[in-house]
PDB file of C-alpha atoms in Angstrom:
ATOM      1  CA  UNK H   4     208.037  11.702 139.389  1.00 49.00           C
ATOM      2  CA  UNK H   5     208.191  15.492 139.218  1.00 45.00           C
ATOM      3  CA  UNK H   6     208.934  16.700 135.716  1.00 42.00           C
ATOM      4  CA  UNK H   7     210.088  20.043 134.380  1.00 39.00           C
ATOM      5  CA  UNK H   8     213.257  22.095 134.260  1.00 37.00           C
ATOM      6  CA  UNK H   9     212.127  24.706 136.773  1.00 38.00           C
ATOM      7  CA  UNK H  10     214.166  24.737 139.976  1.00 40.00           C
ATOM      8  CA  UNK H  11     212.061  25.905 142.914  1.00 39.00           C
ATOM      9  CA  UNK H  12     215.072  26.092 145.257  1.00 42.00           C
ATOM     10  CA  UNK H  13     217.073  28.296 142.887  1.00 42.00           C
ATOM     11  CA  UNK H  14     214.065  30.451 142.042  1.00 49.00           C
ATOM     12  CA  UNK H  15     212.183  31.077 145.283  1.00 51.00           C
ATOM     13  CA  UNK H  16     208.698  32.435 144.823  1.00 49.00           C
ATOM     14  CA  UNK H  17     206.133  34.169 146.965  1.00 66.00           C
ATOM     15  CA  UNK H  18     203.315  33.428 144.528  1.00 87.00           C
ATOM     16  CA  UNK H  19     201.010  31.596 146.895  1.00 95.00           C
ATOM     17  CA  UNK H  20     198.356  29.226 145.585  1.00 98.00           C
ATOM     18  CA  UNK H  21     194.750  30.386 145.366  1.00 98.00           C
ATOM     19  CA  UNK H  22     192.524  29.059 148.127  1.00 98.00           C
ATOM     20  CA  UNK H  23     189.870  26.708 146.795  1.00 98.00           C
ATOM     21  CA  UNK H  24     186.859  25.978 148.982  1.00 98.00           C
ATOM     22  CA  UNK H  25     183.250  24.800 148.860  1.00 98.00           C
ATOM     23  CA  UNK H  26     180.596  26.899 150.524  1.00 97.00           C
ATOM     24  CA  UNK H  27     176.817  27.307 150.483  1.00 96.00           C
ATOM     25  CA  UNK H  28     176.357  31.032 149.906  1.00 95.00           C
ATOM     26  CA  UNK H  29     174.860  33.668 147.644  1.00 94.00           C
ATOM     27  CA  UNK H  30     177.058  33.987 144.536  1.00 95.00           C
ATOM     28  CA  UNK H  31     176.801  37.782 144.394  1.00 95.00           C
ATOM     29  CA  UNK H  32     177.891  38.038 148.023  1.00 96.00           C
ATOM     30  CA  UNK H  33     180.923  35.836 147.360  1.00 97.00           C
ATOM     31  CA  UNK H  34     181.781  37.777 144.200  1.00 98.00           C
ATOM     32  CA  UNK H  35     181.792  40.910 146.365  1.00 97.00           C
ATOM     33  CA  UNK H  36     184.392  39.506 148.755  1.00 98.00           C
ATOM     34  CA  UNK H  37     187.982  40.785 148.375  1.00 97.00           C
ATOM     35  CA  UNK H  38     190.210  38.533 146.310  1.00 98.00           C
ATOM     36  CA  UNK H  39     187.499  36.427 144.663  1.00 98.00           C
ATOM     37  CA  UNK H  40     189.007  35.150 141.412  1.00 98.00           C
ATOM     38  CA  UNK H  41     186.231  32.754 140.314  1.00 98.00           C
ATOM     39  CA  UNK H  42     182.976  31.246 141.558  1.00 98.00           C
ATOM     40  CA  UNK H  43     181.354  28.087 140.186  1.00 98.00           C
ATOM     41  CA  UNK H  44     177.783  26.884 140.526  1.00 97.00           C
ATOM     42  CA  UNK H  45     176.678  23.389 139.560  1.00 97.00           C
ATOM     43  CA  UNK H  46     173.645  22.119 137.708  1.00 94.00           C
ATOM     44  CA  UNK H  47     170.562  23.602 136.125  1.00 90.00           C
ATOM     45  CA  UNK H  48     169.359  25.107 139.392  1.00 87.00           C
ATOM     46  CA  UNK H  49     172.458  27.201 140.031  1.00 88.00           C
ATOM     47  CA  UNK H  50     171.864  30.921 140.442  1.00 86.00           C
ATOM     48  CA  UNK H  51     173.255  32.843 137.472  1.00 85.00           C
ATOM     49  CA  UNK H  52     175.396  35.971 137.372  1.00 92.00           C
ATOM     50  CA  UNK H  53     176.637  38.250 134.584  1.00 95.00           C
ATOM     51  CA  UNK H  54     179.976  38.672 136.362  1.00 97.00           C
ATOM     52  CA  UNK H  55     182.849  37.285 134.202  1.00 98.00           C
ATOM     53  CA  UNK H  56     184.172  35.486 137.276  1.00 98.00           C
ATOM     54  CA  UNK H  57     181.025  33.337 137.489  1.00 98.00           C
ATOM     55  CA  UNK H  58     180.634  30.017 135.674  1.00 97.00           C
ATOM     56  CA  UNK H  59     177.620  27.728 135.855  1.00 96.00           C
ATOM     57  CA  UNK H  60     179.007  24.224 135.315  1.00 97.00           C
ATOM     58  CA  UNK H  61     176.801  21.754 133.418  1.00 95.00           C
ATOM     59  CA  UNK H  62     177.202  18.991 136.023  1.00 97.00           C
ATOM     60  CA  UNK H  63     174.449  18.199 138.498  1.00 97.00           C
ATOM     61  CA  UNK H  64     175.430  17.879 142.139  1.00 97.00           C
ATOM     62  CA  UNK H  65     174.107  14.988 144.236  1.00 97.00           C
ATOM     63  CA  UNK H  66     173.899  17.300 147.271  1.00 92.00           C
ATOM     64  CA  UNK H  67     171.091  19.821 147.663  1.00 89.00           C
ATOM     65  CA  UNK H  68     171.567  22.679 147.841  1.00 91.00           C
ATOM     66  CA  UNK H  69     174.735  22.376 145.822  1.00 94.00           C
ATOM     67  CA  UNK H  70     177.610  24.353 147.336  1.00 97.00           C
ATOM     68  CA  UNK H  71     179.625  26.851 145.354  1.00 97.00           C
ATOM     69  CA  UNK H  72     183.251  26.287 144.465  1.00 98.00           C
ATOM     70  CA  UNK H  73     185.235  29.437 145.242  1.00 98.00           C
ATOM     71  CA  UNK H  74     188.741  30.498 144.192  1.00 98.00           C
ATOM     72  CA  UNK H  75     190.283  33.363 146.155  1.00 98.00           C
ATOM     73  CA  UNK H  76     193.660  35.089 145.981  1.00 98.00           C
ATOM     74  CA  UNK H  77     195.474  37.524 148.236  1.00 96.00           C
ATOM     75  CA  UNK H  78     195.119  40.678 146.172  1.00 97.00           C
ATOM     76  CA  UNK H  79     192.865  42.875 144.086  1.00 98.00           C
ATOM     77  CA  UNK H  80     191.095  41.205 141.157  1.00 98.00           C
ATOM     78  CA  UNK H  81     190.178  42.649 137.771  1.00 98.00           C
ATOM     79  CA  UNK H  82     187.901  40.977 135.250  1.00 98.00           C
ATOM     80  CA  UNK H  83     186.666  41.301 131.707  1.00 98.00           C
ATOM     81  CA  UNK H  84     185.579  39.647 128.486  1.00 98.00           C
ATOM     82  CA  UNK H  85     187.328  39.050 125.181  1.00 96.00           C
ATOM     83  CA  UNK H  86     184.948  37.808 122.520  1.00 95.00           C
ATOM     84  CA  UNK H  87     183.394  34.585 123.823  1.00 96.00           C
ATOM     85  CA  UNK H  88     186.031  34.296 126.539  1.00 98.00           C
ATOM     86  CA  UNK H  89     185.669  35.585 130.107  1.00 98.00           C
ATOM     87  CA  UNK H  90     188.568  36.156 132.485  1.00 98.00           C
ATOM     88  CA  UNK H  91     189.731  37.531 135.811  1.00 98.00           C
ATOM     89  CA  UNK H  92     193.194  38.174 137.215  1.00 98.00           C
ATOM     90  CA  UNK H  93     194.832  39.076 140.492  1.00 98.00           C
ATOM     91  CA  UNK H  94     197.965  38.456 142.575  1.00 97.00           C
ATOM     92  CA  UNK H  95     199.699  36.750 139.652  1.00 98.00           C
ATOM     93  CA  UNK H  96     196.809  34.373 138.892  1.00 98.00           C
ATOM     94  CA  UNK H  97     194.426  34.171 135.958  1.00 98.00           C
ATOM     95  CA  UNK H  98     191.064  32.473 135.508  1.00 99.00           C
ATOM     96  CA  UNK H  99     189.794  32.128 131.941  1.00 98.00           C
ATOM     97  CA  UNK H 100     186.743  30.303 130.612  1.00 98.00           C
ATOM     98  CA  UNK H 101     184.960  29.755 127.321  1.00 98.00           C
ATOM     99  CA  UNK H 102     181.658  28.093 126.461  1.00 97.00           C
ATOM    100  CA  UNK H 103     180.879  27.103 122.880  1.00 97.00           C
ATOM    101  CA  UNK H 104     177.888  25.555 121.149  1.00 96.00           C
ATOM    102  CA  UNK H 105     179.211  22.630 119.129  1.00 95.00           C
ATOM    103  CA  UNK H 106     176.550  23.210 116.468  1.00 95.00           C
ATOM    104  CA  UNK H 107     178.349  26.405 115.473  1.00 96.00           C
ATOM    105  CA  UNK H 108     181.654  24.556 115.042  1.00 97.00           C
ATOM    106  CA  UNK H 109     180.716  21.297 113.337  1.00 96.00           C
ATOM    107  CA  UNK H 110     180.895  19.054 116.390  1.00 96.00           C
ATOM    108  CA  UNK H 111     183.235  18.281 119.297  1.00 97.00           C
ATOM    109  CA  UNK H 112     186.471  18.431 117.323  1.00 98.00           C
ATOM    110  CA  UNK H 113     185.727  21.832 115.826  1.00 98.00           C
ATOM    111  CA  UNK H 114     184.440  23.215 119.128  1.00 98.00           C
ATOM    112  CA  UNK H 115     187.455  22.068 121.131  1.00 98.00           C
ATOM    113  CA  UNK H 116     189.835  23.382 118.467  1.00 98.00           C
ATOM    114  CA  UNK H 117     188.106  26.766 118.574  1.00 98.00           C
ATOM    115  CA  UNK H 118     188.043  26.851 122.375  1.00 98.00           C
ATOM    116  CA  UNK H 119     191.726  26.026 122.768  1.00 98.00           C
ATOM    117  CA  UNK H 120     192.787  28.355 119.971  1.00 98.00           C
ATOM    118  CA  UNK H 121     190.927  31.219 121.657  1.00 98.00           C
ATOM    119  CA  UNK H 122     192.331  30.424 125.097  1.00 98.00           C
ATOM    120  CA  UNK H 123     195.906  30.083 123.836  1.00 98.00           C
ATOM    121  CA  UNK H 124     195.675  33.320 121.823  1.00 98.00           C
ATOM    122  CA  UNK H 125     194.442  35.138 124.908  1.00 98.00           C
ATOM    123  CA  UNK H 126     197.091  33.612 127.166  1.00 98.00           C
ATOM    124  CA  UNK H 127     199.790  34.717 124.738  1.00 98.00           C
ATOM    125  CA  UNK H 128     198.861  38.330 125.566  1.00 98.00           C
ATOM    126  CA  UNK H 129     199.101  37.842 129.329  1.00 98.00           C
ATOM    127  CA  UNK H 130     201.982  37.639 131.756  1.00 97.00           C
ATOM    128  CA  UNK H 131     199.943  34.947 133.566  1.00 98.00           C
ATOM    129  CA  UNK H 132     200.471  32.513 130.693  1.00 98.00           C
ATOM    130  CA  UNK H 133     201.774  29.491 132.627  1.00 98.00           C
ATOM    131  CA  UNK H 134     198.739  27.185 132.643  1.00 98.00           C
ATOM    132  CA  UNK H 135     198.551  25.061 135.778  1.00 98.00           C
ATOM    133  CA  UNK H 136     195.182  23.353 135.439  1.00 98.00           C
ATOM    134  CA  UNK H 137     192.378  22.937 132.847  1.00 98.00           C
ATOM    135  CA  UNK H 138     188.837  21.525 133.135  1.00 98.00           C
ATOM    136  CA  UNK H 139     186.821  20.306 130.119  1.00 98.00           C
ATOM    137  CA  UNK H 140     183.121  19.400 130.231  1.00 98.00           C
ATOM    138  CA  UNK H 141     181.251  18.160 127.161  1.00 97.00           C
ATOM    139  CA  UNK H 142     178.011  16.358 126.484  1.00 96.00           C
ATOM    140  CA  UNK H 143     177.757  12.714 125.400  1.00 95.00           C
ATOM    141  CA  UNK H 144     181.450  12.106 125.956  1.00 97.00           C
ATOM    142  CA  UNK H 145     181.256   8.347 125.249  1.00 96.00           C
ATOM    143  CA  UNK H 146     178.930   8.484 122.238  1.00 96.00           C
ATOM    144  CA  UNK H 147     180.272   7.164 118.952  1.00 96.00           C
ATOM    145  CA  UNK H 148     182.382   4.160 118.002  1.00 96.00           C
ATOM    146  CA  UNK H 149     186.133   3.913 117.531  1.00 96.00           C
ATOM    147  CA  UNK H 150     187.790   7.118 116.404  1.00 96.00           C
ATOM    148  CA  UNK H 151     184.345   8.714 116.056  1.00 97.00           C
ATOM    149  CA  UNK H 152     183.791   8.652 119.818  1.00 97.00           C
ATOM    150  CA  UNK H 153     183.095  12.179 120.985  1.00 97.00           C
ATOM    151  CA  UNK H 154     185.919  12.146 123.549  1.00 97.00           C
ATOM    152  CA  UNK H 155     188.447  11.092 120.910  1.00 98.00           C
ATOM    153  CA  UNK H 156     187.119  13.837 118.637  1.00 98.00           C
ATOM    154  CA  UNK H 157     187.532  16.306 121.488  1.00 98.00           C
ATOM    155  CA  UNK H 158     191.155  15.193 121.971  1.00 98.00           C
ATOM    156  CA  UNK H 159     191.903  15.731 118.291  1.00 98.00           C
ATOM    157  CA  UNK H 160     190.378  19.203 118.387  1.00 98.00           C
ATOM    158  CA  UNK H 161     192.237  20.071 121.569  1.00 98.00           C
ATOM    159  CA  UNK H 162     195.546  19.270 119.875  1.00 97.00           C
ATOM    160  CA  UNK H 163     194.509  21.288 116.810  1.00 98.00           C
ATOM    161  CA  UNK H 164     193.724  24.309 118.976  1.00 98.00           C
ATOM    162  CA  UNK H 165     196.792  24.020 121.215  1.00 97.00           C
ATOM    163  CA  UNK H 166     199.247  24.304 118.363  1.00 96.00           C
ATOM    164  CA  UNK H 167     202.717  24.676 119.891  1.00 96.00           C
ATOM    165  CA  UNK H 168     201.515  26.538 122.985  1.00 97.00           C
ATOM    166  CA  UNK H 169     202.257  23.625 125.367  1.00 97.00           C
ATOM    167  CA  UNK H 170     205.486  22.539 123.666  1.00 93.00           C
ATOM    168  CA  UNK H 171     207.297  22.471 127.023  1.00 91.00           C
ATOM    169  CA  UNK H 172     204.738  20.239 128.711  1.00 95.00           C
ATOM    170  CA  UNK H 173     201.042  19.896 129.435  1.00 98.00           C
ATOM    171  CA  UNK H 174     199.105  21.111 132.476  1.00 98.00           C
ATOM    172  CA  UNK H 175     196.957  19.027 134.792  1.00 98.00           C
ATOM    173  CA  UNK H 176     193.467  18.474 133.390  1.00 98.00           C
ATOM    174  CA  UNK H 177     190.053  16.853 133.679  1.00 98.00           C
ATOM    175  CA  UNK H 178     187.612  15.879 130.911  1.00 98.00           C
ATOM    176  CA  UNK H 179     184.133  14.783 131.995  1.00 98.00           C
ATOM    177  CA  UNK H 180     180.826  14.289 130.210  1.00 97.00           C
ATOM    178  CA  UNK H 181     177.811  16.302 131.322  1.00 97.00           C
ATOM    179  CA  UNK H 182     174.086  15.611 130.844  1.00 95.00           C
ATOM    180  CA  UNK H 183     172.872  19.091 129.898  1.00 91.00           C
ATOM    181  CA  UNK H 184     170.261  19.320 127.164  1.00 70.00           C
ATOM    182  CA  UNK H 185     172.560  21.082 124.713  1.00 72.00           C
ATOM    183  CA  UNK H 186     175.923  19.942 123.373  1.00 87.00           C
ATOM    184  CA  UNK H 187     177.759  22.749 125.097  1.00 94.00           C
ATOM    185  CA  UNK H 188     181.536  22.595 125.527  1.00 97.00           C
ATOM    186  CA  UNK H 189     182.852  24.285 128.663  1.00 98.00           C
ATOM    187  CA  UNK H 190     186.591  24.827 129.147  1.00 98.00           C
ATOM    188  CA  UNK H 191     188.171  26.812 131.949  1.00 98.00           C
ATOM    189  CA  UNK H 192     191.648  27.133 133.395  1.00 98.00           C
ATOM    190  CA  UNK H 193     193.913  28.469 136.099  1.00 98.00           C
ATOM    191  CA  UNK H 194     197.180  30.088 135.020  1.00 98.00           C
ATOM    192  CA  UNK H 195     199.980  31.960 136.769  1.00 98.00           C
ATOM    193  CA  UNK H 196     202.787  34.351 135.950  1.00 97.00           C
ATOM    194  CA  UNK H 197     205.220  31.707 137.245  1.00 97.00           C
ATOM    195  CA  UNK H 198     205.624  28.098 136.073  1.00 96.00           C
ATOM    196  CA  UNK H 199     204.615  25.074 138.095  1.00 97.00           C
ATOM    197  CA  UNK H 200     206.104  21.589 138.111  1.00 97.00           C
ATOM    198  CA  UNK H 201     204.448  18.729 136.262  1.00 98.00           C
ATOM    199  CA  UNK H 202     203.958  15.551 138.270  1.00 98.00           C
ATOM    200  CA  UNK H 203     203.461  12.056 136.850  1.00 98.00           C
ATOM    201  CA  UNK H 204     202.253   8.872 138.536  1.00 98.00           C
ATOM    202  CA  UNK H 205     204.754   5.946 138.438  1.00 97.00           C
ATOM    203  CA  UNK H 206     201.798   3.525 138.441  1.00 98.00           C
ATOM    204  CA  UNK H 207     200.460   4.981 135.188  1.00 98.00           C
ATOM    205  CA  UNK H 208     201.784   5.587 131.699  1.00 97.00           C
ATOM    206  CA  UNK H 209     201.846   9.298 130.944  1.00 97.00           C
ATOM    207  CA  UNK H 210     198.626  10.105 129.106  1.00 97.00           C
ATOM    208  CA  UNK H 211     200.297  11.693 126.067  1.00 95.00           C
ATOM    209  CA  UNK H 212     202.145   8.358 125.531  1.00 96.00           C
ATOM    210  CA  UNK H 213     199.006   6.201 125.372  1.00 97.00           C
ATOM    211  CA  UNK H 214     199.018   3.613 122.560  1.00 96.00           C
ATOM    212  CA  UNK H 215     196.905   3.884 119.413  1.00 95.00           C
ATOM    213  CA  UNK H 216     193.946   1.975 120.888  1.00 94.00           C
ATOM    214  CA  UNK H 217     192.935   5.163 122.764  1.00 95.00           C
ATOM    215  CA  UNK H 218     192.604   7.227 119.618  1.00 96.00           C
ATOM    216  CA  UNK H 219     194.622   8.899 116.879  1.00 96.00           C
ATOM    217  CA  UNK H 220     195.507  11.661 119.336  1.00 96.00           C
ATOM    218  CA  UNK H 221     196.339  10.655 122.907  1.00 96.00           C
ATOM    219  CA  UNK H 222     195.073  12.870 125.742  1.00 96.00           C
ATOM    220  CA  UNK H 223     197.350  15.818 126.444  1.00 96.00           C
ATOM    221  CA  UNK H 224     197.645  16.371 130.209  1.00 98.00           C
ATOM    222  CA  UNK H 225     199.920  15.826 133.187  1.00 98.00           C
ATOM    223  CA  UNK H 226     198.705  13.710 136.113  1.00 98.00           C
ATOM    224  CA  UNK H 227     199.111  16.687 138.469  1.00 98.00           C
ATOM    225  CA  UNK H 228     200.766  20.074 138.763  1.00 98.00           C
ATOM    226  CA  UNK H 229     202.667  21.402 141.750  1.00 98.00           C
ATOM    227  CA  UNK H 230     201.856  25.116 141.850  1.00 98.00           C
ATOM    228  CA  UNK H 231     204.727  27.652 141.727  1.00 97.00           C
ATOM    229  CA  UNK H 232     205.323  28.037 145.475  1.00 96.00           C
ATOM    230  CA  UNK H 233     205.134  24.267 145.946  1.00 95.00           C
ATOM    231  CA  UNK H 234     202.314  24.922 148.410  1.00 97.00           C
ATOM    232  CA  UNK H 235     199.554  23.062 146.574  1.00 98.00           C
ATOM    233  CA  UNK H 236     199.101  20.180 144.182  1.00 98.00           C
ATOM    234  CA  UNK H 237     196.450  20.466 141.456  1.00 98.00           C
ATOM    235  CA  UNK H 238     195.368  16.878 140.795  1.00 98.00           C
ATOM    236  CA  UNK H 239     194.049  15.801 137.401  1.00 98.00           C
ATOM    237  CA  UNK H 240     191.056  13.553 136.940  1.00 98.00           C
ATOM    238  CA  UNK H 241     192.192  10.242 138.428  1.00 98.00           C
ATOM    239  CA  UNK H 242     190.510   6.877 137.964  1.00 98.00           C
ATOM    240  CA  UNK H 243     191.211   3.143 138.138  1.00 98.00           C
ATOM    241  CA  UNK H 244     193.871   3.106 135.430  1.00 98.00           C
ATOM    242  CA  UNK H 245     197.061   1.072 135.904  1.00 98.00           C
ATOM    243  CA  UNK H 246     199.705   1.467 133.237  1.00 98.00           C
ATOM    244  CA  UNK H 247     197.375   2.551 130.452  1.00 98.00           C
ATOM    245  CA  UNK H 248     194.614  -0.013 131.055  1.00 98.00           C
ATOM    246  CA  UNK H 249     191.338   0.399 132.913  1.00 98.00           C
ATOM    247  CA  UNK H 250     191.090  -1.887 135.936  1.00 98.00           C
ATOM    248  CA  UNK H 251     188.185  -3.638 137.687  1.00 98.00           C
ATOM    249  CA  UNK H 252     185.477  -3.306 135.052  1.00 95.00           C
ATOM    250  CA  UNK H 253     181.963  -3.110 136.582  1.00 93.00           C
ATOM    251  CA  UNK H 254     183.366  -3.236 140.142  1.00 98.00           C
ATOM    252  CA  UNK H 255     182.738   0.151 141.766  1.00 98.00           C
ATOM    253  CA  UNK H 256     184.356  -0.706 145.099  1.00 98.00           C
ATOM    254  CA  UNK H 257     187.528  -1.987 143.471  1.00 98.00           C
ATOM    255  CA  UNK H 258     187.683   1.060 141.194  1.00 98.00           C
ATOM    256  CA  UNK H 259     187.379   3.363 144.189  1.00 98.00           C
ATOM    257  CA  UNK H 260     190.175   1.510 146.000  1.00 98.00           C
ATOM    258  CA  UNK H 261     192.404   1.667 142.911  1.00 98.00           C
ATOM    259  CA  UNK H 262     191.665   5.356 142.415  1.00 98.00           C
ATOM    260  CA  UNK H 263     192.641   6.147 145.988  1.00 98.00           C
ATOM    261  CA  UNK H 264     195.862   4.159 145.524  1.00 98.00           C
ATOM    262  CA  UNK H 265     196.631   6.278 142.451  1.00 98.00           C
ATOM    263  CA  UNK H 266     195.944   9.484 144.390  1.00 98.00           C
ATOM    264  CA  UNK H 267     198.342   8.437 147.144  1.00 98.00           C
ATOM    265  CA  UNK H 268     200.971   7.533 144.544  1.00 98.00           C
ATOM    266  CA  UNK H 269     200.622  11.037 143.092  1.00 98.00           C
ATOM    267  CA  UNK H 270     201.153  12.624 146.506  1.00 98.00           C
ATOM    268  CA  UNK H 271     204.292  10.541 147.004  1.00 98.00           C
ATOM    269  CA  UNK H 272     205.535  11.410 143.517  1.00 98.00           C
ATOM    270  CA  UNK H 273     205.090  15.094 144.357  1.00 98.00           C
ATOM    271  CA  UNK H 274     207.023  14.701 147.614  1.00 97.00           C
ATOM    272  CA  UNK H 275     203.955  15.360 149.774  1.00 97.00           C
ATOM    273  CA  UNK H 276     202.855  13.563 152.915  1.00 96.00           C
ATOM    274  CA  UNK H 277     200.248  10.849 152.509  1.00 97.00           C
ATOM    275  CA  UNK H 278     196.565  11.556 152.993  1.00 96.00           C
ATOM    276  CA  UNK H 279     194.068  14.350 152.487  1.00 97.00           C
ATOM    277  CA  UNK H 280     192.671  16.724 155.108  1.00 96.00           C
ATOM    278  CA  UNK H 281     189.917  19.285 155.694  1.00 96.00           C
ATOM    279  CA  UNK H 282     191.785  21.791 153.486  1.00 94.00           C
ATOM    280  CA  UNK H 283     191.932  19.419 150.507  1.00 95.00           C
ATOM    281  CA  UNK H 284     188.759  19.871 148.425  1.00 98.00           C
ATOM    282  CA  UNK H 285     188.040  17.025 146.017  1.00 98.00           C
ATOM    283  CA  UNK H 286     185.446  16.315 143.340  1.00 98.00           C
ATOM    284  CA  UNK H 287     184.095  12.826 142.698  1.00 98.00           C
ATOM    285  CA  UNK H 288     182.467  12.355 139.281  1.00 98.00           C
ATOM    286  CA  UNK H 289     179.995   9.454 139.355  1.00 98.00           C
ATOM    287  CA  UNK H 290     178.635   7.864 136.172  1.00 98.00           C
ATOM    288  CA  UNK H 291     175.501   6.219 137.589  1.00 98.00           C
ATOM    289  CA  UNK H 292     173.331   8.175 140.061  1.00 98.00           C
ATOM    290  CA  UNK H 293     172.512   4.925 141.876  1.00 98.00           C
ATOM    291  CA  UNK H 294     176.221   4.644 142.759  1.00 98.00           C
ATOM    292  CA  UNK H 295     176.366   8.051 144.443  1.00 98.00           C
ATOM    293  CA  UNK H 296     175.433   6.837 147.987  1.00 98.00           C
ATOM    294  CA  UNK H 297     178.158   4.184 147.826  1.00 98.00           C
ATOM    295  CA  UNK H 298     180.742   6.703 146.652  1.00 98.00           C
ATOM    296  CA  UNK H 299     179.706   9.150 149.384  1.00 98.00           C
ATOM    297  CA  UNK H 300     180.022   6.440 152.063  1.00 98.00           C
ATOM    298  CA  UNK H 301     183.421   5.398 150.708  1.00 98.00           C
ATOM    299  CA  UNK H 302     184.757   8.943 150.761  1.00 98.00           C
ATOM    300  CA  UNK H 303     183.443   9.612 154.266  1.00 97.00           C
ATOM    301  CA  UNK H 304     184.968   6.378 155.554  1.00 98.00           C
ATOM    302  CA  UNK H 305     188.333   6.501 153.785  1.00 97.00           C
ATOM    303  CA  UNK H 306     188.777  10.302 153.742  1.00 97.00           C
ATOM    304  CA  UNK H 307     186.954  11.563 156.853  1.00 97.00           C
ATOM    305  CA  UNK H 308     186.588  15.316 157.030  1.00 97.00           C
ATOM    306  CA  UNK H 309     187.767  15.894 153.460  1.00 98.00           C
ATOM    307  CA  UNK H 310     185.430  18.241 151.521  1.00 98.00           C
ATOM    308  CA  UNK H 311     184.042  16.261 148.580  1.00 98.00           C
ATOM    309  CA  UNK H 312     181.749  17.582 145.867  1.00 98.00           C
ATOM    310  CA  UNK H 313     179.784  14.655 144.435  1.00 98.00           C
ATOM    311  CA  UNK H 314     178.813  15.268 140.801  1.00 98.00           C
ATOM    312  CA  UNK H 315     176.955  13.356 138.099  1.00 98.00           C
ATOM    313  CA  UNK H 316     179.474  13.038 135.295  1.00 98.00           C
ATOM    314  CA  UNK H 317     180.624  10.489 132.734  1.00 98.00           C
ATOM    315  CA  UNK H 318     184.271   9.445 132.797  1.00 98.00           C
ATOM    316  CA  UNK H 319     186.081   9.557 129.455  1.00 97.00           C
ATOM    317  CA  UNK H 320     186.269   5.741 129.295  1.00 97.00           C
ATOM    318  CA  UNK H 321     182.908   4.013 129.313  1.00 96.00           C
ATOM    319  CA  UNK H 322     184.073   1.179 131.580  1.00 98.00           C
ATOM    320  CA  UNK H 323     185.155   3.571 134.335  1.00 98.00           C
ATOM    321  CA  UNK H 324     182.464   4.344 136.906  1.00 98.00           C
ATOM    322  CA  UNK H 325     184.088   7.093 138.968  1.00 98.00           C
ATOM    323  CA  UNK H 326     186.854   9.681 138.733  1.00 98.00           C
ATOM    324  CA  UNK H 327     188.315  11.972 141.401  1.00 98.00           C
ATOM    325  CA  UNK H 328     190.245  15.213 141.102  1.00 98.00           C
ATOM    326  CA  UNK H 329     190.988  18.153 143.361  1.00 98.00           C
ATOM    327  CA  UNK H 330     193.577  19.910 145.481  1.00 98.00           C
ATOM    328  CA  UNK H 331     196.101  18.997 148.129  1.00 98.00           C
ATOM    329  CA  UNK H 332     197.654  21.884 150.062  1.00 98.00           C
ATOM    330  CA  UNK H 333     201.100  21.486 151.619  1.00 94.00           C
TER     331      UNK H 333
END
């Protein structure tokens, strides 16, 4: 079901979605291309850059060499820094990112509160303040018991830092655990000067309505976001969850099948045709490296030709073995 009070028919927009692609290239060369809004490298071996539009993500890629993820817009791009936050903007779109050392903030709750407070304060100064999509990567996401689990602590801090900024509804999002040596929290987002439309999955309970068993603070995200021109769907991290419960514990194949069913349900809920194509880049986060070949074979068989970035990452629930997110262009 598409949620939100915005009426795309009554408020036509020309704000076209950024183009997201994967490419093996030199980061500095890509950063020099017209319209480059952001470039992402993956893993410890990624080439680094001082450009604010560059982010080295703390997730290792199962493909070598790991391709870059590239966001490009149809217009000139400016960039800068604001304290610990880096940003770039162009053609009505904004990329913003922050990386924090948890040790300076008392742990995952304090770090996520600080990260979201900084991002929301910055967004409040920008015309591109309509957040479409957020990514969160933190170390040891499943460590800890009960309400002390690091993911639950992250969720509490996220709500602390958000304040009332998302009072009208939450953006699409992903939260994945990385295996970097340091407990570094990475948060980055895509925002626009026009609102999108939140999309929920009828097969799943909305995340912010999860019952108490998932923590004192339920996760705050929409299942997907239709971007302002209705020309692309930003898909949140999607796994084998039906209603609010995890399905098919310890069965990778069944979890993959269920995840793909959820992805198709999201497309239908957004009013899009079924299936993904060569212009629909996806990420598959795989908990166990030994499962990566199976996940790769599944994706190639069920989604032939679809660009898939296969990453080593822990899903926010320990029983879930794989999660998929990405983009579907209209």
